PDB file of C-alpha atoms in Angstrom:
ATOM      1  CA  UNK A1194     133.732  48.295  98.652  1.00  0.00           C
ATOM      2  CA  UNK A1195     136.891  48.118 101.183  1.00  0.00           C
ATOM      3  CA  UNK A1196     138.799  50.754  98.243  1.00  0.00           C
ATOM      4  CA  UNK A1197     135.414  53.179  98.692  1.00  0.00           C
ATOM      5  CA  UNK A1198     135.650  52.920 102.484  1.00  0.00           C
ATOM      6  CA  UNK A1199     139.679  53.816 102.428  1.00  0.00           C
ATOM      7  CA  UNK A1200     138.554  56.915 100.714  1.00  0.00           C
ATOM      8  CA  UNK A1201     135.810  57.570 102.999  1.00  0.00           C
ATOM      9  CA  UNK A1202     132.785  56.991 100.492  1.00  0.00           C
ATOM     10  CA  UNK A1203     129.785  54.693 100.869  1.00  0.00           C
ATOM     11  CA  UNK A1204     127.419  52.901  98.235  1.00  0.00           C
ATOM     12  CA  UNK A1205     123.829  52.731  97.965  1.00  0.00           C
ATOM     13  CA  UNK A1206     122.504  49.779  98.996  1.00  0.00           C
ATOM     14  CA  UNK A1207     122.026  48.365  95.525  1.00  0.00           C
ATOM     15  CA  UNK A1208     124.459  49.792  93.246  1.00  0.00           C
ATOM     16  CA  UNK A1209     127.383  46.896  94.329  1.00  0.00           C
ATOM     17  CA  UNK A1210     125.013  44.426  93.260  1.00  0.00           C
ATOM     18  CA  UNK A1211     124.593  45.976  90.148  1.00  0.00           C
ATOM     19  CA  UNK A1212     128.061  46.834  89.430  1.00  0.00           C
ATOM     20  CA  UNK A1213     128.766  43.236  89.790  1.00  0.00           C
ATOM     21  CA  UNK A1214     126.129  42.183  87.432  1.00  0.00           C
ATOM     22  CA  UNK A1215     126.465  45.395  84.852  1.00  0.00           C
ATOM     23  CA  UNK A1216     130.435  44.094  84.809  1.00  0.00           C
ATOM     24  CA  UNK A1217     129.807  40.313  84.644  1.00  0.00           C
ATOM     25  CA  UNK A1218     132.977  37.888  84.769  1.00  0.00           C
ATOM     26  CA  UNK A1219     136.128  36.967  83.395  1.00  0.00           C
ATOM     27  CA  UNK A1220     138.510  40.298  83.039  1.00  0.00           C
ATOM     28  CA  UNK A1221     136.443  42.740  85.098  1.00  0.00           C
ATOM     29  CA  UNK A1222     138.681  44.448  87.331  1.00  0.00           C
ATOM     30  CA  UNK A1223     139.709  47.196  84.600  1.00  0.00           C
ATOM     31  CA  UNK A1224     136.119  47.834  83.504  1.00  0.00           C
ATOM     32  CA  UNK A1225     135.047  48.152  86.640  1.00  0.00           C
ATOM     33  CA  UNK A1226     137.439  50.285  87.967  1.00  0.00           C
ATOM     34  CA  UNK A1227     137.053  52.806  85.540  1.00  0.00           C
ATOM     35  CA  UNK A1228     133.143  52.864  85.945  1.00  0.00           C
ATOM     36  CA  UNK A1229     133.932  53.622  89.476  1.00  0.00           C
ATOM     37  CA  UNK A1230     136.402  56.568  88.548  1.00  0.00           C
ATOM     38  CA  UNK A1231     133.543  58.056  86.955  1.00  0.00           C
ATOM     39  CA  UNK A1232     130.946  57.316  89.916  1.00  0.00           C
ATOM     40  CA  UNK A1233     133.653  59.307  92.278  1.00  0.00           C
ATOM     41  CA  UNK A1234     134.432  61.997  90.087  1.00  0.00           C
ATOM     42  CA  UNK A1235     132.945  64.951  92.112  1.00  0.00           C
ATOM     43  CA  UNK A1236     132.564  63.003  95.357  1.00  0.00           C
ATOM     44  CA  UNK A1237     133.889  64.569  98.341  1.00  0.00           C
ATOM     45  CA  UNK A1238     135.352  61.982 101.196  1.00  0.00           C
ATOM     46  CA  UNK A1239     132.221  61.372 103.539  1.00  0.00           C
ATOM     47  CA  UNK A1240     129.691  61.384 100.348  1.00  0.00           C
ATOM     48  CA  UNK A1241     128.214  58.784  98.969  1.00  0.00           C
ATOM     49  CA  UNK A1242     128.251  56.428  95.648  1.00  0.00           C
ATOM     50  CA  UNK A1243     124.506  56.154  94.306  1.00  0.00           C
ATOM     51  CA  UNK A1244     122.385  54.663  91.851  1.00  0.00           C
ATOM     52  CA  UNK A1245     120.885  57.885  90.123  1.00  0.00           C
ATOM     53  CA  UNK A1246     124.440  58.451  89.274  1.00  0.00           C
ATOM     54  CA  UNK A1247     125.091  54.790  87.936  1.00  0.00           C
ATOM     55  CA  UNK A1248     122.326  55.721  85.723  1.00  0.00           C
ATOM     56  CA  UNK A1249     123.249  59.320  85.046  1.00  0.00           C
ATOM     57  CA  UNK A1250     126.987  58.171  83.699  1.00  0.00           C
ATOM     58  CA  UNK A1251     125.070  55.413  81.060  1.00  0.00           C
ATOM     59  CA  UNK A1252     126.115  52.184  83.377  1.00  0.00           C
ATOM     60  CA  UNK A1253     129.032  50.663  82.810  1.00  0.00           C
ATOM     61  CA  UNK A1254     128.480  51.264  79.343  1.00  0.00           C
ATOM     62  CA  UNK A1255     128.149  54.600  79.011  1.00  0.00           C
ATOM     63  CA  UNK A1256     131.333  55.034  81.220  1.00  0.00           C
ATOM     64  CA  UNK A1257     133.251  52.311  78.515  1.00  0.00           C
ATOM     65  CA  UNK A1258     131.667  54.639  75.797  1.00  0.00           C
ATOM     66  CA  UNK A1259     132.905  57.903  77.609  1.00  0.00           C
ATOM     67  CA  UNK A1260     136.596  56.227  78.241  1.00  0.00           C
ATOM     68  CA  UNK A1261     136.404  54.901  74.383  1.00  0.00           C
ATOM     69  CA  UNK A1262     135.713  57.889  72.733  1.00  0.00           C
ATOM     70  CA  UNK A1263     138.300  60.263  75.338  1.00  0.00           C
ATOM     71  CA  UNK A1264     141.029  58.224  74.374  1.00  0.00           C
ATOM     72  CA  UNK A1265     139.924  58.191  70.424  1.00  0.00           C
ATOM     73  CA  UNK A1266     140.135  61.733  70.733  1.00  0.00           C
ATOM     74  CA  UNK A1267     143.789  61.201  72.526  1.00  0.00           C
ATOM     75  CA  UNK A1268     144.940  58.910  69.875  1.00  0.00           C
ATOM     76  CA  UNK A1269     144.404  61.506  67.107  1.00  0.00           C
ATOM     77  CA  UNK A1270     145.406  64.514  68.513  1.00  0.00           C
ATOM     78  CA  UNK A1271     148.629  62.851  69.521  1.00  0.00           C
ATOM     79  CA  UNK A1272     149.374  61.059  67.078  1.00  0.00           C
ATOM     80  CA  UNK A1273     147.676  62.910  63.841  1.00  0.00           C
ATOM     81  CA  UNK A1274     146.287  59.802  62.684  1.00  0.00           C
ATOM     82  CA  UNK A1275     142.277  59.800  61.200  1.00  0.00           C
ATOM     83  CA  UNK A1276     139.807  57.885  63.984  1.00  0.00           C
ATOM     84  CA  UNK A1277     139.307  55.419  60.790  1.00  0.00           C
ATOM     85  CA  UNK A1278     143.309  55.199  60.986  1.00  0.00           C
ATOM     86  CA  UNK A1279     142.681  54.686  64.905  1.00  0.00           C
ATOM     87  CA  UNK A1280     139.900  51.652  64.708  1.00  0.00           C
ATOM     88  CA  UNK A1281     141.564  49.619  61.741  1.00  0.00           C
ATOM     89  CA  UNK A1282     144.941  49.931  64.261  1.00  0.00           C
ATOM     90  CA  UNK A1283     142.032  48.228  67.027  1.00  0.00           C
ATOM     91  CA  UNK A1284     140.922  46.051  64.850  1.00  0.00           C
ATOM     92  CA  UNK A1285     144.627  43.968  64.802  1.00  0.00           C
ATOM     93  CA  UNK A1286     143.266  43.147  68.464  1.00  0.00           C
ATOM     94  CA  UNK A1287     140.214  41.452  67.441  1.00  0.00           C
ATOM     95  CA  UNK A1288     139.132  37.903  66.064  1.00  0.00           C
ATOM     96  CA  UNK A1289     135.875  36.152  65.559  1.00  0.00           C
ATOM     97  CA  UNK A1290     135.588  32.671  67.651  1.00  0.00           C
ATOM     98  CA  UNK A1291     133.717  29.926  65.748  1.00  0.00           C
ATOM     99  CA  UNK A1292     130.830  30.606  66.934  1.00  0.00           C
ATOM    100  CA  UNK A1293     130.919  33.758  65.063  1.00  0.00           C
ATOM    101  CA  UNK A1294     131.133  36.137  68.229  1.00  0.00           C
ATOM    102  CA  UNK A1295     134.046  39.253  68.227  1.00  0.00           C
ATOM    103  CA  UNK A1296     137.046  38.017  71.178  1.00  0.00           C
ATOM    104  CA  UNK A1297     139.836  39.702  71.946  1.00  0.00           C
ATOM    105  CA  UNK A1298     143.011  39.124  70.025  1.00  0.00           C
ATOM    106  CA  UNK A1299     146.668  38.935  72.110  1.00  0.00           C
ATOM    107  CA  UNK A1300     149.618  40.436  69.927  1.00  0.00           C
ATOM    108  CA  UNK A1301     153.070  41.084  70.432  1.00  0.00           C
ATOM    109  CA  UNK A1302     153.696  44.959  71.340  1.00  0.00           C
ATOM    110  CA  UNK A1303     157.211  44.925  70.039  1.00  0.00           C
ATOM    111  CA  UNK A1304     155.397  43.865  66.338  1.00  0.00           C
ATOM    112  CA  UNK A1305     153.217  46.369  65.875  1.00  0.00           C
ATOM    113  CA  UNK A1306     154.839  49.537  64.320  1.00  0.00           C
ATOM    114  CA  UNK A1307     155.579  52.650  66.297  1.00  0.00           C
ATOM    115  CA  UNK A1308     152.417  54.516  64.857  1.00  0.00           C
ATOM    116  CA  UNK A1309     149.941  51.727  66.145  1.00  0.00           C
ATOM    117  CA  UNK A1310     151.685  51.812  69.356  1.00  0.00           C
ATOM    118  CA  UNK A1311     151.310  55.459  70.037  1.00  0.00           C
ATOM    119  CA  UNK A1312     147.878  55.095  68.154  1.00  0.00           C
ATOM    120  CA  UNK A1313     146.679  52.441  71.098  1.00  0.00           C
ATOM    121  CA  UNK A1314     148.792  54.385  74.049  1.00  0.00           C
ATOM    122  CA  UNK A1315     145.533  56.398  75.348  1.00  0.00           C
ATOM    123  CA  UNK A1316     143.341  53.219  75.456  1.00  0.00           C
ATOM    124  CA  UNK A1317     146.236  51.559  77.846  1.00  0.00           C
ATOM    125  CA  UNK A1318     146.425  54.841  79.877  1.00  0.00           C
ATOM    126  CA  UNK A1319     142.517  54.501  80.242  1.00  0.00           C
ATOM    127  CA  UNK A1320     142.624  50.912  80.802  1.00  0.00           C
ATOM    128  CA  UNK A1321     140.429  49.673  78.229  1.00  0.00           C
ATOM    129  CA  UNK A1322     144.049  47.887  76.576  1.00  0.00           C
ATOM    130  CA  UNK A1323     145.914  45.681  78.874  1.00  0.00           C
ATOM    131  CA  UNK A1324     149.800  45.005  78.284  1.00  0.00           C
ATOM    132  CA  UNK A1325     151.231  41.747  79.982  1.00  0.00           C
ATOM    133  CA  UNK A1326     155.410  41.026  80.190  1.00  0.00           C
ATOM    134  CA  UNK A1327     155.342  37.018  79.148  1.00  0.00           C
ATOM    135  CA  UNK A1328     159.172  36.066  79.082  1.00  0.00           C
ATOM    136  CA  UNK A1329     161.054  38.503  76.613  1.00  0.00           C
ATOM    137  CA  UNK A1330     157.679  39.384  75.166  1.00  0.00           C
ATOM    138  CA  UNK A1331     155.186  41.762  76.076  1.00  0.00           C
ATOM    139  CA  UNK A1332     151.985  41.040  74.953  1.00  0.00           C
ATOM    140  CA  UNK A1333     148.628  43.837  74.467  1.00  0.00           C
ATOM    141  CA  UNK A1334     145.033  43.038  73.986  1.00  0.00           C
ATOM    142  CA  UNK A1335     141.577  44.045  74.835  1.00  0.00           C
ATOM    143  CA  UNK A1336     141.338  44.700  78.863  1.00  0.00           C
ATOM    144  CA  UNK A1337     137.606  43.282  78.314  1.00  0.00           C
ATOM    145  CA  UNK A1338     135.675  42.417  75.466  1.00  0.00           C
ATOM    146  CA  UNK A1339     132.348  44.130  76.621  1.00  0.00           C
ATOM    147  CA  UNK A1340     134.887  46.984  74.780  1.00  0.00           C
ATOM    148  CA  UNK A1341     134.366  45.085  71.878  1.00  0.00           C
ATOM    149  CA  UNK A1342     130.517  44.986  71.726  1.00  0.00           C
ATOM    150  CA  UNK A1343     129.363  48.031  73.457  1.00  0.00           C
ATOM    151  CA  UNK A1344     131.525  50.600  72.027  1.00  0.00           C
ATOM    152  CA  UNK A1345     129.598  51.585  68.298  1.00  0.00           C
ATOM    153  CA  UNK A1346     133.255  53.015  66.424  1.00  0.00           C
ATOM    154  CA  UNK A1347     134.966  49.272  66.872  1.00  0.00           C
ATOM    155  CA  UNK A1348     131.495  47.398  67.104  1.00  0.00           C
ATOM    156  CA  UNK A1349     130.267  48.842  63.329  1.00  0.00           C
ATOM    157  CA  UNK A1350     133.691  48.534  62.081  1.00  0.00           C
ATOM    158  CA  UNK A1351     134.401  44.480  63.185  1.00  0.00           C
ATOM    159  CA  UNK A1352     130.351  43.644  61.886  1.00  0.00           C
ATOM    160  CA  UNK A1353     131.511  45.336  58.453  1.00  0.00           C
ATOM    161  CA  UNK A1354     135.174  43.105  58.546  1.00  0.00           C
ATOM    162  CA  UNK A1355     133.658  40.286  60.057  1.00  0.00           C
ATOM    163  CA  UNK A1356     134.886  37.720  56.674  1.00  0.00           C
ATOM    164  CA  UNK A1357     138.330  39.209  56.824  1.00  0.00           C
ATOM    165  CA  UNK A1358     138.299  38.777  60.766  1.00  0.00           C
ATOM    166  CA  UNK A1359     137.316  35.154  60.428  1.00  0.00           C
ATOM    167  CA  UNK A1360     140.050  34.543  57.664  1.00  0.00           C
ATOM    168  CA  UNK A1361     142.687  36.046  59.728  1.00  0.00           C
ATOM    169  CA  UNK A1362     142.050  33.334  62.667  1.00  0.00           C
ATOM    170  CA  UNK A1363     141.269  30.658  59.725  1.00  0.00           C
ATOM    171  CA  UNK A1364     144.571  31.473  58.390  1.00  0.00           C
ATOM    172  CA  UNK A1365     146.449  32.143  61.878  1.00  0.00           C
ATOM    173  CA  UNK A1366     145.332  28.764  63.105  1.00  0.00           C
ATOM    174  CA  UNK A1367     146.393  26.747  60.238  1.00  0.00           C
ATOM    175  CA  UNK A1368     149.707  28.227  60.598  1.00  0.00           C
ATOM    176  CA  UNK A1369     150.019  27.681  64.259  1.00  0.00           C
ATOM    177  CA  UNK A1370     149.019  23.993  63.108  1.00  0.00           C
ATOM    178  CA  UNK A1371     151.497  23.378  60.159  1.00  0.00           C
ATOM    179  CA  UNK A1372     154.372  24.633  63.316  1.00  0.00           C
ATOM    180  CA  UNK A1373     153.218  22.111  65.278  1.00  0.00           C
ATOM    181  CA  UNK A1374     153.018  19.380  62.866  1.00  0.00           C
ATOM    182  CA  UNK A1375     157.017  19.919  61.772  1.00  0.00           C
ATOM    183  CA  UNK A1376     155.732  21.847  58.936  1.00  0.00           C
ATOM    184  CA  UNK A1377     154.127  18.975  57.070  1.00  0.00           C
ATOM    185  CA  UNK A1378     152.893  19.982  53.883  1.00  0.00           C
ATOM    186  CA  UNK A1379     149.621  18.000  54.370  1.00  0.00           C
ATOM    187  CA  UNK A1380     148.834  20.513  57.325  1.00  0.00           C
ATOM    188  CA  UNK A1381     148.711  23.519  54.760  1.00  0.00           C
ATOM    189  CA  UNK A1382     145.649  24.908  53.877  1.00  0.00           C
ATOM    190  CA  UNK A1383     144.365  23.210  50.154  1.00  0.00           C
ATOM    191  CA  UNK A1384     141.908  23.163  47.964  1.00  0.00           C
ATOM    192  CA  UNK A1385     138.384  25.308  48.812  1.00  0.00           C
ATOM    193  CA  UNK A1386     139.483  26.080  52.491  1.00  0.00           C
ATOM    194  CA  UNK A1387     142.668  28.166  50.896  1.00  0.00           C
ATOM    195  CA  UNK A1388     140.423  29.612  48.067  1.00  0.00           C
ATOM    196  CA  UNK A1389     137.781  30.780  50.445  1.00  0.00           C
ATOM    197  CA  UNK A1390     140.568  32.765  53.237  1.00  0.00           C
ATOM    198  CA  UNK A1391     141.950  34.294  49.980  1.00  0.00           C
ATOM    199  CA  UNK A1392     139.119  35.814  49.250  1.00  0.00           C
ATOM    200  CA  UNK A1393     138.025  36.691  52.538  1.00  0.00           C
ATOM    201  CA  UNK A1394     141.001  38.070  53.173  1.00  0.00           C
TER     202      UNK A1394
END
């Protein structure tokens, strides 16, 4: 509210209350800041922030839907890569937790090659990717993962990779195990466990 009243602008009674619920919690602040970008759009200072619009612009997930599919648009015409090319590059930023649900995925910026940084550029510059400097390293993921479930490109594409997902973090965890363990053979994957990421994978 105290950013809308800087600029002169004023909310409907109930629309903060359902911002605050549409958004939920955890990493919210990007999500909800560029739902409110798209409530302002068109507002002169002195108007006002209302509901019918909320519903007008989809929620907050048809204004994650409008950002998503902007900056898909973005990421192909700047790059020349296919939107398949696009969401596989996404996908790198997803895993599946054990209880089977889609999470976001940190990697290391300075891995990824120079294509699939360009390729996720317009999802930082619309805030739906976060990048964060940890030490020498700077890290990008998924600003929130409501991205990951309400936006139908990347939420088709993880259901139909969903075994190769879950290998991935079978696989990525063992290894972060054997590290820790001095890189004791008995830490490696064996036996069924190895046979079924294999195949997953």
């Amino acid at each position: 509210e105290e950013p809308a009243r800087l600029a002169d602008l004023t909310f409907d009674d109930v629309l903060v209350s359902r911002l605050l619920t549409d958004t939920g919690s955890g990493d919210a602040l990007p999500l909800l800041a560029f739902t409110l970008e798209q409530l302002a759009d068109g507002v002169a200072r002195g108007g006002r922030l209302t509901d019918q619009r909320y519903a007008e612009i989809g929620g907050v997930r048809g204004a994650l839907s409008r950002q998503a599919d902007a900056a898909l648009q973005d990421a192909c015409t700047q790059t020349g890569a296919s939107r398949d090319q696009v969401i596989t590059t996404l996908l790198s930023l997803v895993t599946i937790d054990e209880q089977g649900r889609p999470t976001k995925r940190r990697v290391v910026l300075d891995n990824c090659t120079d294509d699939a940084r360009a390729q996720m550029q317009p999802f930082v510059s619309r805030r739906l990717l976060v990048t964060e400097a940890v030490g020498e390293l700077t890290f990008i993921s998924v600003a929130h993962e409501a991205f990951l479930g309400n936006w139908p490109p990347l939420t088709h594409e993880i259901e139909a990779q969903v075994s190769a997902l879950r290998a991935r973090r079978v696989v990525e965890n063992a290894a972060s195990d054997w590290a820790a363990s001095g890189r004791d053979d008995a830490a490696l994957l064996q036996g069924r466990q190895l046979a079924r990421a294999v195949v997953d994978t």
